């Protein structure tokens, strides 16, 4: 898929993943790949700056969990502000997708 | 860790200019690399191929480093620094002017005023460049040192009217020391709240021995507010009923000690318990008996007498506005410990300002000074604290490291690597 199509919606996709449960970076990449049938293959180099940017905007927060002697995993959690932002972005995206589909299918019939 | 991973992380690190941000960022990327590689190995890849594929999936290290660098930069606090320095210099200029006009007053001599001003400025910048993360990390040793310093002064410090003179500026930093102590005791174990709360008693007891009669209340009230905030936020793993008992016990003892130390009315018997009679008897500020001007504790009314109410109110307005602006910034802090540390500074200065203004005009026998407006050892200590508060603001874009589990939300700054 063309990168430009994905770029604008990546933040929304990440927020959507976090809507259901807290996740760590690697888990998010895998989950995104699985849910999109291998369409969205996000690189860590794209993911982490974006997650940190969302964190600075207050849309997500992070917490760490140590499992035994393993290195701590940094989980991300959707905040209330993030939930609100997600709802707005989702609504915009649905309206946009609907409009695109309508155009592709020949437009709204006036009859 | 494989050498190729170390090299990759090194390349990312080289792009990140702020050393304090590096440690947390690298931890997250390192874990990612290890998990990705483990997954490839589980899929049957050989180690060399798994490493290579992992690095390919990560992306260009220079790009990721640059992006992270842009996100995690220190936030300079030039406005606040300038504000504080201007206020302090205005206070100093006034004090020097008044001293020149009234050489018989007991305003400290010029050389001493300048010394405190220079020490205050040094403290401001020392606090500003300090690593708040490191302070939090060494909360317990700092607490022990502060108590030990108080005890040394108690045993051998010079006394004025029975009070230990140098405990006054030290008591001014005790609320912040207590905030560091509280941060060090966060955790799930049941007895943590007990030790966290108990730490307030020695600080309050020492503060009650200081020359500033309100210092006992300063430490106890600020300490109780901080303790309540931390308990409310679930930083200690104590059941609610036990927590309420511990908090009530410590709060009761500390407030009693603090209030008792006020010893209202004992300084000058002719003043009634509230001190209001002095104002009624004296009438206008300019008519106050000359003998009052001979005591540095009456400096604030003396300022009004010399410069008038309007400039004085503007000066106080500058101080109150500084507190208001910093309160807004504190509430915006995402890191809870950073918020608490900056909050402890704010509480201390707000209490001292309120107390200084209140006692300066209503109960001058209580001997409280106003930070920044009066240049003395307390102002030098206050400037060190203000620098520490600005250091928290400066580090607000530091990637946060959060320890323990989600339920505890134990937030910690991770200091820069040694």
Short mmCIF file of C-alpha atoms in Angstrom, two decimals:
data_model
loop_
_atom_site.label_atom_id
_atom_site.label_comp_id
_atom_site.label_asym_id
_atom_site.label_seq_id
_atom_site.Cartn_x
_atom_site.Cartn_y
_atom_site.Cartn_z
CA UNK A 1 0.00 0.00 0.00
CA UNK A 2 1.21 3.53 -0.73
CA UNK A 3 2.93 5.12 2.24
CA UNK A 4 1.10 8.41 1.92
CA UNK A 5 -2.21 6.63 2.46
CA UNK A 6 -1.01 5.18 5.74
CA UNK A 7 0.99 8.13 7.07
CA UNK A 8 -1.94 10.34 8.01
CA UNK A 9 -3.77 7.61 9.83
CA UNK A 10 -0.96 5.91 11.73
CA UNK A 11 -1.59 7.81 14.95
CA UNK A 12 -5.26 6.90 14.75
CA UNK A 13 -4.42 3.22 14.24
CA UNK A 14 -2.14 3.21 17.26
CA UNK A 15 -4.74 4.92 19.43
CA UNK A 16 -7.29 2.37 18.22
CA UNK A 17 -5.06 -0.51 19.26
CA UNK A 18 -4.68 0.99 22.70
CA UNK A 19 -8.41 1.49 23.06
CA UNK A 20 -8.82 -2.19 23.82
CA UNK A 21 -5.81 -2.81 26.02
CA UNK A 22 -2.44 -1.41 27.02
CA UNK A 23 0.35 -2.60 24.74
CA UNK A 24 4.10 -2.34 24.36
CA UNK A 25 5.80 -1.23 21.17
CA UNK A 26 6.69 -4.59 19.68
CA UNK A 27 3.23 -5.94 20.49
CA UNK A 28 1.64 -3.00 18.67
CA UNK A 29 3.64 -3.63 15.51
CA UNK A 30 2.68 -7.31 15.53
CA UNK A 31 -0.98 -6.59 16.30
CA UNK A 32 -1.19 -4.01 13.53
CA UNK A 33 0.33 -6.44 11.07
CA UNK A 34 -2.04 -9.23 12.13
CA UNK A 35 -5.21 -7.15 12.02
CA UNK A 36 -4.37 -5.65 8.63
CA UNK A 37 -3.55 -9.00 7.04
CA UNK A 38 0.13 -8.04 6.69
CA UNK A 39 -0.76 -4.72 5.02
CA UNK A 40 0.59 -2.39 7.70
CA UNK A 41 4.20 -3.35 8.40
CA UNK A 42 5.34 -0.57 10.68
CA UNK A 43 9.02 -0.13 11.47
CA UNK A 44 10.16 0.50 15.01
CA UNK A 45 11.85 3.64 13.74
CA UNK A 46 8.43 5.00 12.82
CA UNK A 47 6.58 3.68 15.84
CA UNK A 48 8.61 4.99 18.77
CA UNK A 49 8.96 8.65 17.75
CA UNK A 50 5.22 8.63 17.06
CA UNK A 51 4.39 7.04 20.42
CA UNK A 52 6.62 9.52 22.25
CA UNK A 53 4.99 12.36 20.39
CA UNK A 54 1.53 11.09 21.41
CA UNK A 55 2.81 10.82 24.97
CA UNK A 56 3.97 14.43 24.95
CA UNK A 57 0.57 15.50 23.65
CA UNK A 58 -1.01 13.69 26.61
CA UNK A 59 -2.92 11.25 24.38
CA UNK A 60 -1.14 8.22 25.84
CA UNK A 61 0.80 7.56 29.00
CA UNK A 62 3.32 4.84 29.66
CA UNK A 63 4.13 2.41 32.42
CA UNK A 64 6.70 -0.27 32.80
CA UNK A 65 6.48 -3.82 33.93
CA UNK A 66 9.38 -5.99 34.91
CA UNK A 67 8.98 -9.69 34.38
CA UNK A 68 11.51 -11.54 36.47
CA UNK A 69 15.02 -10.70 35.39
CA UNK A 70 13.92 -9.60 31.96
CA UNK A 71 14.23 -5.99 30.87
CA UNK A 72 11.15 -3.92 31.65
CA UNK A 73 8.52 -3.62 28.97
CA UNK A 74 7.15 -0.15 28.46
CA UNK A 75 3.40 -0.33 28.04
CA UNK A 76 1.34 2.48 26.57
CA UNK A 77 -2.08 3.41 27.86
CA UNK A 78 -4.77 5.50 26.18
CA UNK A 79 -5.73 8.58 28.21
CA UNK A 80 -9.14 10.24 28.27
CA UNK A 81 -7.78 12.94 25.95
CA UNK A 82 -6.53 10.18 23.64
CA UNK A 83 -9.95 8.50 23.67
CA UNK A 84 -11.58 11.77 22.68
CA UNK A 85 -9.06 12.39 19.94
CA UNK A 86 -9.56 8.85 18.64
CA UNK A 87 -13.34 9.31 18.46
CA UNK A 88 -12.87 12.50 16.42
CA UNK A 89 -10.29 11.01 14.08
CA UNK A 90 -12.38 7.88 13.59
CA UNK A 91 -15.43 9.90 12.70
CA UNK A 92 -13.45 12.06 10.23
CA UNK A 93 -11.89 8.98 8.69
CA UNK A 94 -15.22 7.22 8.23
CA UNK A 95 -16.71 10.30 6.56
CA UNK A 96 -13.66 10.55 4.30
CA UNK A 97 -13.69 6.84 3.43
CA UNK A 98 -17.41 6.98 2.69
CA UNK A 99 -16.92 9.95 0.37
CA UNK A 100 -14.04 8.23 -1.45
CA UNK A 101 -16.13 5.09 -1.91
CA UNK A 102 -19.04 7.10 -3.23
CA UNK A 103 -16.81 8.75 -5.81
CA UNK A 104 -15.25 5.42 -6.79
CA UNK A 105 -18.69 3.91 -7.22
CA UNK A 106 -19.89 6.71 -9.49
CA UNK A 107 -21.27 9.27 -7.05
CA UNK A 108 -24.58 9.68 -5.28
CA UNK A 109 -27.54 9.13 -7.54
CA UNK A 110 -29.84 12.16 -7.83
CA UNK A 111 -32.77 10.10 -8.99
CA UNK B 1 23.61 -8.14 23.56
CA UNK B 2 24.99 -8.85 20.06
CA UNK B 3 27.58 -6.43 18.78
CA UNK B 4 25.44 -5.42 15.82
CA UNK B 5 22.66 -4.36 18.22
CA UNK B 6 25.12 -2.41 20.36
CA UNK B 7 26.41 -0.64 17.26
CA UNK B 8 22.89 0.17 16.13
CA UNK B 9 21.97 1.63 19.52
CA UNK B 10 25.21 3.58 19.61
CA UNK B 11 24.31 5.17 16.27
CA UNK B 12 20.87 6.13 17.63
CA UNK B 13 22.45 7.50 20.82
CA UNK B 14 24.86 9.69 18.88
CA UNK B 15 21.92 11.62 17.42
CA UNK B 16 20.40 12.40 20.81
CA UNK B 17 22.05 15.53 22.14
CA UNK B 18 20.47 15.55 25.61
CA UNK B 19 22.40 13.01 27.64
CA UNK B 20 19.69 12.74 30.30
CA UNK B 21 17.23 11.46 27.68
CA UNK B 22 19.42 8.70 26.36
CA UNK B 23 19.09 6.03 29.05
CA UNK B 24 15.30 5.61 28.89
CA UNK B 25 15.17 5.72 25.12
CA UNK B 26 17.87 3.10 24.76
CA UNK B 27 16.17 0.75 27.23
CA UNK B 28 12.99 0.73 25.17
CA UNK B 29 14.78 0.15 21.87
CA UNK B 30 17.01 -2.52 23.38
CA UNK B 31 14.00 -4.48 24.63
CA UNK B 32 12.41 -4.15 21.20
CA UNK B 33 15.49 -5.52 19.46
CA UNK B 34 15.68 -8.48 21.83
CA UNK B 35 11.99 -9.35 21.46
CA UNK B 36 12.06 -9.12 17.68
CA UNK B 37 15.13 -11.33 17.50
CA UNK B 38 13.62 -13.88 19.89
CA UNK B 39 10.54 -14.04 17.67
CA UNK B 40 12.62 -14.68 14.56
CA UNK B 41 14.57 -17.38 16.36
CA UNK B 42 11.30 -19.00 17.41
CA UNK B 43 10.27 -19.00 13.75
CA UNK B 44 13.37 -21.07 12.96
CA UNK B 45 15.80 -18.44 11.69
CA UNK B 46 19.48 -18.85 12.50
CA UNK B 47 20.89 -16.21 14.92
CA UNK B 48 22.82 -14.23 12.32
CA UNK B 49 19.84 -13.95 9.99
CA UNK B 50 17.55 -13.10 12.90
CA UNK B 51 19.83 -10.23 13.94
CA UNK B 52 20.09 -8.94 10.41
CA UNK B 53 16.34 -9.05 9.84
CA UNK B 54 15.69 -7.42 13.21
CA UNK B 55 17.93 -4.49 12.33
CA UNK B 56 16.28 -4.17 8.93
CA UNK B 57 12.88 -4.01 10.60
CA UNK B 58 14.04 -1.32 13.00
CA UNK B 59 14.83 1.20 10.28
CA UNK B 60 17.62 3.70 9.84
CA UNK B 61 19.28 4.41 13.22
CA UNK B 62 20.21 7.96 12.28
CA UNK B 63 16.63 8.79 11.30
CA UNK B 64 15.12 7.35 14.46
CA UNK B 65 17.80 9.05 16.58
CA UNK B 66 17.13 12.43 14.98
CA UNK B 67 13.39 12.13 15.44
CA UNK B 68 13.77 11.16 19.09
CA UNK B 69 16.25 13.98 19.56
CA UNK B 70 13.71 16.50 18.27
CA UNK B 71 11.11 15.20 20.70
CA UNK B 72 13.27 15.05 23.76
CA UNK B 73 14.98 18.38 24.22
CA UNK B 74 15.33 20.33 27.47
CA UNK B 75 12.80 23.12 27.83
CA UNK B 76 14.73 26.29 28.77
CA UNK B 77 13.15 28.35 31.52
CA UNK B 78 14.60 31.73 30.62
CA UNK B 79 11.39 33.61 31.42
CA UNK B 80 11.13 32.21 34.92
CA UNK B 81 14.85 32.69 35.55
CA UNK B 82 14.67 36.32 34.48
CA UNK B 83 11.55 36.87 36.56
CA UNK B 84 13.19 35.50 39.70
CA UNK B 85 16.45 37.40 39.17
CA UNK B 86 14.62 40.70 38.54
CA UNK B 87 12.49 40.24 41.67
CA UNK B 88 15.52 39.42 43.76
CA UNK B 89 17.51 42.36 42.38
CA UNK B 90 14.58 44.71 43.02
CA UNK B 91 14.40 43.42 46.59
CA UNK B 92 18.15 43.87 46.98
CA UNK B 93 18.11 47.40 45.52
CA UNK B 94 15.33 48.43 47.87
CA UNK B 95 17.03 46.95 50.86
CA UNK B 96 20.29 48.72 50.01
CA UNK B 97 18.46 52.03 49.48
CA UNK B 98 16.55 51.78 52.73
CA UNK B 99 19.69 50.82 54.56
CA UNK B 100 21.49 53.86 53.18
CA UNK B 101 18.65 56.10 54.37
CA UNK B 102 18.34 54.51 57.78
CA UNK B 103 21.82 53.53 58.87
CA UNK B 104 20.61 52.86 62.42
CA UNK B 105 18.28 50.08 61.33
CA UNK B 106 19.34 46.50 61.71
CA UNK B 107 19.08 45.61 58.06
CA UNK B 108 22.13 43.46 57.47
CA UNK B 109 25.14 45.42 56.32
CA UNK B 110 25.72 45.89 52.60
CA UNK B 111 28.49 43.32 52.34
CA UNK B 112 26.30 40.65 53.89
CA UNK B 113 23.32 41.54 51.68
CA UNK B 114 25.50 41.23 48.59
CA UNK B 115 26.89 37.93 49.81
CA UNK B 116 23.39 36.46 50.24
CA UNK B 117 22.37 37.79 46.84
CA UNK B 118 25.37 36.15 45.17
CA UNK B 119 24.79 32.90 47.04
CA UNK B 120 21.10 33.05 46.07
CA UNK B 121 21.97 33.47 42.39
CA UNK B 122 24.49 30.63 42.61
CA UNK B 123 21.82 28.47 44.30
CA UNK B 124 19.28 29.34 41.61
CA UNK B 125 21.55 28.17 38.81
CA UNK B 126 22.83 25.19 40.79
CA UNK B 127 19.24 24.02 41.29
CA UNK B 128 18.39 24.78 37.65
CA UNK B 129 21.17 22.58 36.29
CA UNK B 130 20.63 19.84 38.86
CA UNK B 131 19.25 16.55 37.66
CA UNK B 132 15.89 16.16 39.39
CA UNK B 133 16.04 12.44 38.60
CA UNK B 134 19.24 12.06 40.54
CA UNK B 135 17.84 13.98 43.51
CA UNK B 136 14.87 11.63 43.61
CA UNK B 137 17.13 8.64 43.27
CA UNK B 138 19.14 9.70 46.32
CA UNK B 139 16.13 10.75 48.39
CA UNK B 140 17.06 8.75 51.49
CA UNK B 141 20.72 9.85 51.75
CA UNK B 142 19.67 13.46 51.18
CA UNK B 143 17.11 13.13 53.97
CA UNK B 144 19.67 11.63 56.35
CA UNK B 145 22.15 14.41 55.55
CA UNK B 146 19.52 17.11 56.11
CA UNK B 147 18.51 15.64 59.48
CA UNK B 148 22.17 15.22 60.47
CA UNK B 149 22.85 18.86 59.56
CA UNK B 150 19.87 19.91 61.69
CA UNK B 151 21.05 17.84 64.63
CA UNK B 152 24.58 19.29 64.38
CA UNK B 153 23.13 22.80 64.48
CA UNK B 154 20.86 21.82 67.35
CA UNK B 155 23.78 20.57 69.36
CA UNK B 156 26.35 23.21 68.50
CA UNK B 157 24.78 26.00 66.45
CA UNK B 158 24.72 29.60 67.59
CA UNK B 159 21.53 30.63 69.39
CA UNK B 160 19.61 33.91 69.34
CA UNK B 161 17.00 34.27 72.09
CA UNK B 162 17.14 30.54 72.61
CA UNK B 163 16.43 29.72 68.94
CA UNK B 164 18.98 28.08 66.68
CA UNK B 165 19.70 30.75 64.08
CA UNK B 166 20.92 28.65 61.15
CA UNK B 167 18.07 26.17 61.40
CA UNK B 168 15.85 28.82 59.81
CA UNK B 169 17.21 28.57 56.24
CA UNK B 170 17.64 24.82 56.65
CA UNK B 171 14.00 24.43 57.72
CA UNK B 172 13.09 26.28 54.52
CA UNK B 173 14.32 23.36 52.44
CA UNK B 174 12.93 20.62 54.72
CA UNK B 175 9.59 20.29 52.86
CA UNK B 176 11.51 19.49 49.67
CA UNK B 177 13.76 17.07 51.54
CA UNK B 178 10.60 15.38 52.80
CA UNK B 179 9.23 15.17 49.25
CA UNK B 180 12.42 13.32 48.25
CA UNK B 181 12.01 11.03 51.27
CA UNK B 182 8.42 10.24 50.25
CA UNK B 183 9.52 9.46 46.71
CA UNK B 184 12.08 7.03 48.06
CA UNK B 185 9.45 5.11 50.04
CA UNK B 186 6.97 4.52 47.23
CA UNK B 187 6.09 0.89 46.79
CA UNK B 188 3.75 -1.97 47.43
CA UNK B 189 5.01 -3.17 50.81
CA UNK B 190 2.64 -2.43 53.64
CA UNK B 191 5.06 -0.74 56.00
CA UNK B 192 6.22 1.85 53.47
CA UNK B 193 3.59 4.41 54.42
CA UNK B 194 4.63 4.06 58.06
CA UNK B 195 8.26 4.93 57.31
CA UNK B 196 7.27 7.61 54.84
CA UNK B 197 5.04 9.28 57.44
CA UNK B 198 7.48 8.83 60.28
CA UNK B 199 10.09 10.83 58.36
CA UNK B 200 8.09 14.00 58.95
CA UNK B 201 8.53 13.93 62.73
CA UNK B 202 12.30 14.62 62.99
CA UNK B 203 12.06 17.37 60.38
CA UNK B 204 9.17 19.05 62.20
CA UNK B 205 10.86 18.74 65.58
CA UNK B 206 14.06 20.30 64.27
CA UNK B 207 12.14 23.06 62.49
CA UNK B 208 10.39 24.01 65.74
CA UNK B 209 13.81 24.88 67.18
CA UNK B 210 14.60 27.40 64.45
CA UNK B 211 14.61 31.17 64.77
CA UNK B 212 11.57 31.44 62.52
CA UNK B 213 8.63 30.64 64.73
CA UNK B 214 6.48 29.57 61.79
CA UNK B 215 9.03 27.03 60.53
CA UNK B 216 7.48 24.20 62.55
CA UNK B 217 4.14 24.85 60.92
CA UNK B 218 5.76 25.27 57.49
CA UNK B 219 7.34 21.83 57.63
CA UNK B 220 4.35 20.10 59.21
CA UNK B 221 1.69 21.59 56.91
CA UNK B 222 3.70 21.13 53.70
CA UNK B 223 4.71 17.64 54.79
CA UNK B 224 1.13 16.59 55.54
CA UNK B 225 -0.11 17.95 52.20
CA UNK B 226 2.60 16.01 50.35
CA UNK B 227 1.97 12.86 52.34
CA UNK B 228 -1.78 13.05 51.68
CA UNK B 229 -1.20 13.66 47.97
CA UNK B 230 1.09 10.66 47.65
CA UNK B 231 -1.22 8.38 49.65
CA UNK B 232 -4.23 9.56 47.66
CA UNK B 233 -2.37 8.75 44.44
CA UNK B 234 -1.83 5.18 45.66
CA UNK B 235 1.93 5.44 46.01
CA UNK B 236 2.00 3.26 49.12
CA UNK B 237 0.56 -0.21 49.45
CA UNK B 238 -1.28 0.37 52.73
CA UNK B 239 -4.93 -0.43 53.40
CA UNK B 240 -7.17 2.62 53.70
CA UNK B 241 -8.05 2.24 57.39
CA UNK B 242 -4.44 1.75 58.46
CA UNK B 243 -3.36 4.61 56.18
CA UNK B 244 -5.96 6.93 57.73
CA UNK B 245 -4.73 6.01 61.23
CA UNK B 246 -1.08 6.63 60.40
CA UNK B 247 -1.83 9.89 58.63
CA UNK B 248 -4.06 11.18 61.43
CA UNK B 249 -1.45 10.31 64.07
CA UNK B 250 1.47 11.93 62.29
CA UNK B 251 -0.57 14.96 61.20
CA UNK B 252 -1.84 15.50 64.76
CA UNK B 253 1.60 15.34 66.36
CA UNK B 254 3.26 17.52 63.72
CA UNK B 255 0.57 20.18 63.69
CA UNK B 256 0.63 20.31 67.49
CA UNK B 257 4.40 20.74 67.50
CA UNK B 258 4.24 23.37 64.77
CA UNK B 259 1.50 25.37 66.43
CA UNK B 260 3.15 25.20 69.82
CA UNK B 261 6.36 26.54 68.34
CA UNK B 262 4.55 29.68 67.21
CA UNK B 263 4.50 30.74 70.85
CA UNK B 264 2.33 33.70 69.90
CA UNK B 265 2.62 36.73 72.10
CA UNK B 266 5.63 35.73 74.14
CA UNK B 267 8.10 37.89 72.22
CA UNK B 268 6.68 41.24 73.14
CA UNK B 269 4.22 41.09 76.05
CA UNK B 270 2.67 44.46 75.26
CA UNK B 271 1.33 43.14 71.95
CA UNK B 272 -1.89 41.18 72.20
CA UNK B 273 -1.97 37.63 70.95
CA UNK B 274 -2.82 38.61 67.38
CA UNK B 275 -0.56 41.64 67.25
CA UNK B 276 -3.41 43.72 65.84
CA UNK B 277 -3.30 46.14 68.77
CA UNK B 278 -0.02 47.52 67.53
CA UNK B 279 -1.61 48.72 64.37
CA UNK B 280 -4.56 50.23 66.22
CA UNK B 281 -2.28 52.07 68.62
CA UNK B 282 0.19 53.22 66.04
CA UNK B 283 -2.22 54.42 63.40
CA UNK B 284 -0.56 55.06 60.03
CA UNK B 285 2.51 53.08 59.08
CA UNK B 286 4.66 56.20 59.12
CA UNK B 287 3.73 56.82 62.76
CA UNK B 288 4.94 53.50 64.03
CA UNK B 289 7.39 53.95 66.88
CA UNK B 290 10.96 54.29 65.81
CA UNK B 291 12.04 51.38 67.94
CA UNK B 292 10.29 49.00 65.60
CA UNK B 293 12.51 50.07 62.74
CA UNK B 294 15.47 48.89 64.72
CA UNK B 295 14.42 45.27 64.24
CA UNK B 296 14.90 43.50 60.91
CA UNK B 297 11.69 41.58 61.49
CA UNK B 298 9.78 44.80 60.79
CA UNK B 299 11.34 45.24 57.41
CA UNK B 300 8.17 44.88 55.35
CA UNK B 301 6.25 47.71 57.07
CA UNK B 302 9.46 49.70 56.82
CA UNK B 303 9.47 49.13 53.06
CA UNK B 304 5.93 50.46 52.81
CA UNK B 305 6.96 53.47 54.87
CA UNK B 306 9.83 54.27 52.55
CA UNK B 307 8.45 53.44 49.09
CA UNK B 308 4.68 53.63 49.58
CA UNK B 309 1.95 51.09 49.05
CA UNK B 310 1.83 51.13 45.24
CA UNK B 311 5.44 50.07 44.51
CA UNK B 312 5.27 47.64 47.41
CA UNK B 313 2.07 46.08 46.06
CA UNK B 314 3.62 45.83 42.59
CA UNK B 315 6.61 44.02 44.04
CA UNK B 316 4.40 41.63 45.98
CA UNK B 317 2.27 41.22 42.86
CA UNK B 318 5.38 40.09 40.98
CA UNK B 319 6.03 37.46 43.60
CA UNK B 320 2.41 36.27 43.70
CA UNK B 321 2.28 36.16 39.89
CA UNK B 322 5.46 34.06 39.90
CA UNK B 323 3.78 31.62 42.25
CA UNK B 324 0.59 31.58 40.15
CA UNK B 325 2.47 30.97 36.89
CA UNK B 326 4.54 28.19 38.43
CA UNK B 327 1.39 26.58 39.89
CA UNK B 328 -0.03 26.31 36.37
CA UNK B 329 3.17 24.69 35.13
CA UNK B 330 3.21 22.26 38.05
CA UNK B 331 -0.32 21.05 37.28
CA UNK B 332 0.73 20.42 33.68
CA UNK B 333 3.63 18.17 34.64
CA UNK B 334 3.02 14.64 33.43
CA UNK B 335 5.52 13.02 35.72
CA UNK B 336 3.96 12.63 39.13
CA UNK B 337 7.24 12.75 41.02
CA UNK B 338 8.34 15.81 39.11
CA UNK B 339 5.00 17.38 39.98
CA UNK B 340 5.45 16.49 43.62
CA UNK B 341 9.00 17.81 43.77
CA UNK B 342 8.06 21.10 42.12
CA UNK B 343 4.89 21.17 44.23
CA UNK B 344 6.90 20.89 47.43
CA UNK B 345 8.93 23.95 46.38
CA UNK B 346 5.76 25.82 45.53
CA UNK B 347 4.11 24.95 48.84
CA UNK B 348 7.17 26.10 50.76
CA UNK B 349 7.43 29.43 48.95
CA UNK B 350 3.68 30.06 49.04
CA UNK B 351 3.63 29.40 52.78
CA UNK B 352 6.67 31.62 53.36
CA UNK B 353 5.22 34.42 51.24
CA UNK B 354 1.84 34.27 52.95
CA UNK B 355 3.46 34.02 56.35
CA UNK B 356 5.93 36.82 55.58
CA UNK B 357 3.23 39.22 54.44
CA UNK B 358 0.78 38.25 57.16
CA UNK B 359 3.20 38.41 60.03
CA UNK B 360 4.99 41.43 58.59
CA UNK B 361 1.88 43.52 58.95
CA UNK B 362 -0.28 41.77 61.52
CA UNK B 363 1.99 39.82 63.84
CA UNK B 364 5.50 41.19 63.34
CA UNK B 365 6.74 39.61 66.55
CA UNK B 366 6.61 36.24 64.83
CA UNK B 367 9.70 36.93 62.80
CA UNK B 368 8.89 35.56 59.34
CA UNK B 369 10.60 36.97 56.29
CA UNK B 370 9.30 37.17 52.76
CA UNK B 371 11.32 35.26 50.15
CA UNK B 372 12.98 37.33 47.40
CA UNK B 373 11.73 40.65 48.81
CA UNK B 374 14.11 40.35 51.76
CA UNK B 375 17.62 39.29 50.94
CA UNK B 376 18.90 36.95 53.61
CA UNK B 377 19.85 33.31 54.15
CA UNK B 378 16.22 32.22 53.70
CA UNK B 379 16.03 33.90 50.32
CA UNK B 380 19.28 32.21 49.27
CA UNK B 381 17.69 28.86 50.26
CA UNK B 382 14.46 29.82 48.47
CA UNK B 383 16.38 30.55 45.28
CA UNK B 384 18.04 27.16 45.42
CA UNK B 385 14.57 25.62 45.68
CA UNK B 386 13.26 27.75 42.83
CA UNK B 387 16.16 26.54 40.71
CA UNK B 388 15.17 22.97 41.56
CA UNK B 389 11.58 23.66 40.54
CA UNK B 390 12.73 25.09 37.21
CA UNK B 391 14.91 22.02 36.73
CA UNK B 392 11.73 19.91 36.85
CA UNK B 393 10.11 22.19 34.25
CA UNK B 394 13.26 22.01 32.14
CA UNK B 395 13.11 18.22 32.18
CA UNK B 396 9.42 17.91 31.30
CA UNK B 397 10.20 16.44 27.89
CA UNK B 398 12.49 13.85 29.35
CA UNK B 399 11.23 10.39 28.39
CA UNK B 400 9.69 8.99 31.50
CA UNK B 401 10.53 5.70 33.05
CA UNK B 402 7.85 4.19 35.16
CA UNK B 403 8.60 1.43 37.56
CA UNK B 404 6.60 -1.30 39.30
CA UNK B 405 3.24 -2.26 37.93
CA UNK B 406 0.41 -0.35 36.39
CA UNK B 407 -1.58 -0.37 39.63
CA UNK B 408 1.19 1.41 41.48
CA UNK B 409 2.03 3.98 38.84
CA UNK B 410 5.37 4.41 40.43
CA UNK B 411 6.85 7.11 38.29
CA UNK B 412 10.56 7.58 38.30
CA UNK B 413 12.91 9.72 36.38
CA UNK B 414 15.74 7.61 35.16
CA UNK B 415 18.94 9.54 35.70
CA UNK B 416 21.49 9.87 32.95
CA UNK B 417 23.95 7.05 32.81
CA UNK B 418 26.95 7.43 35.06
#
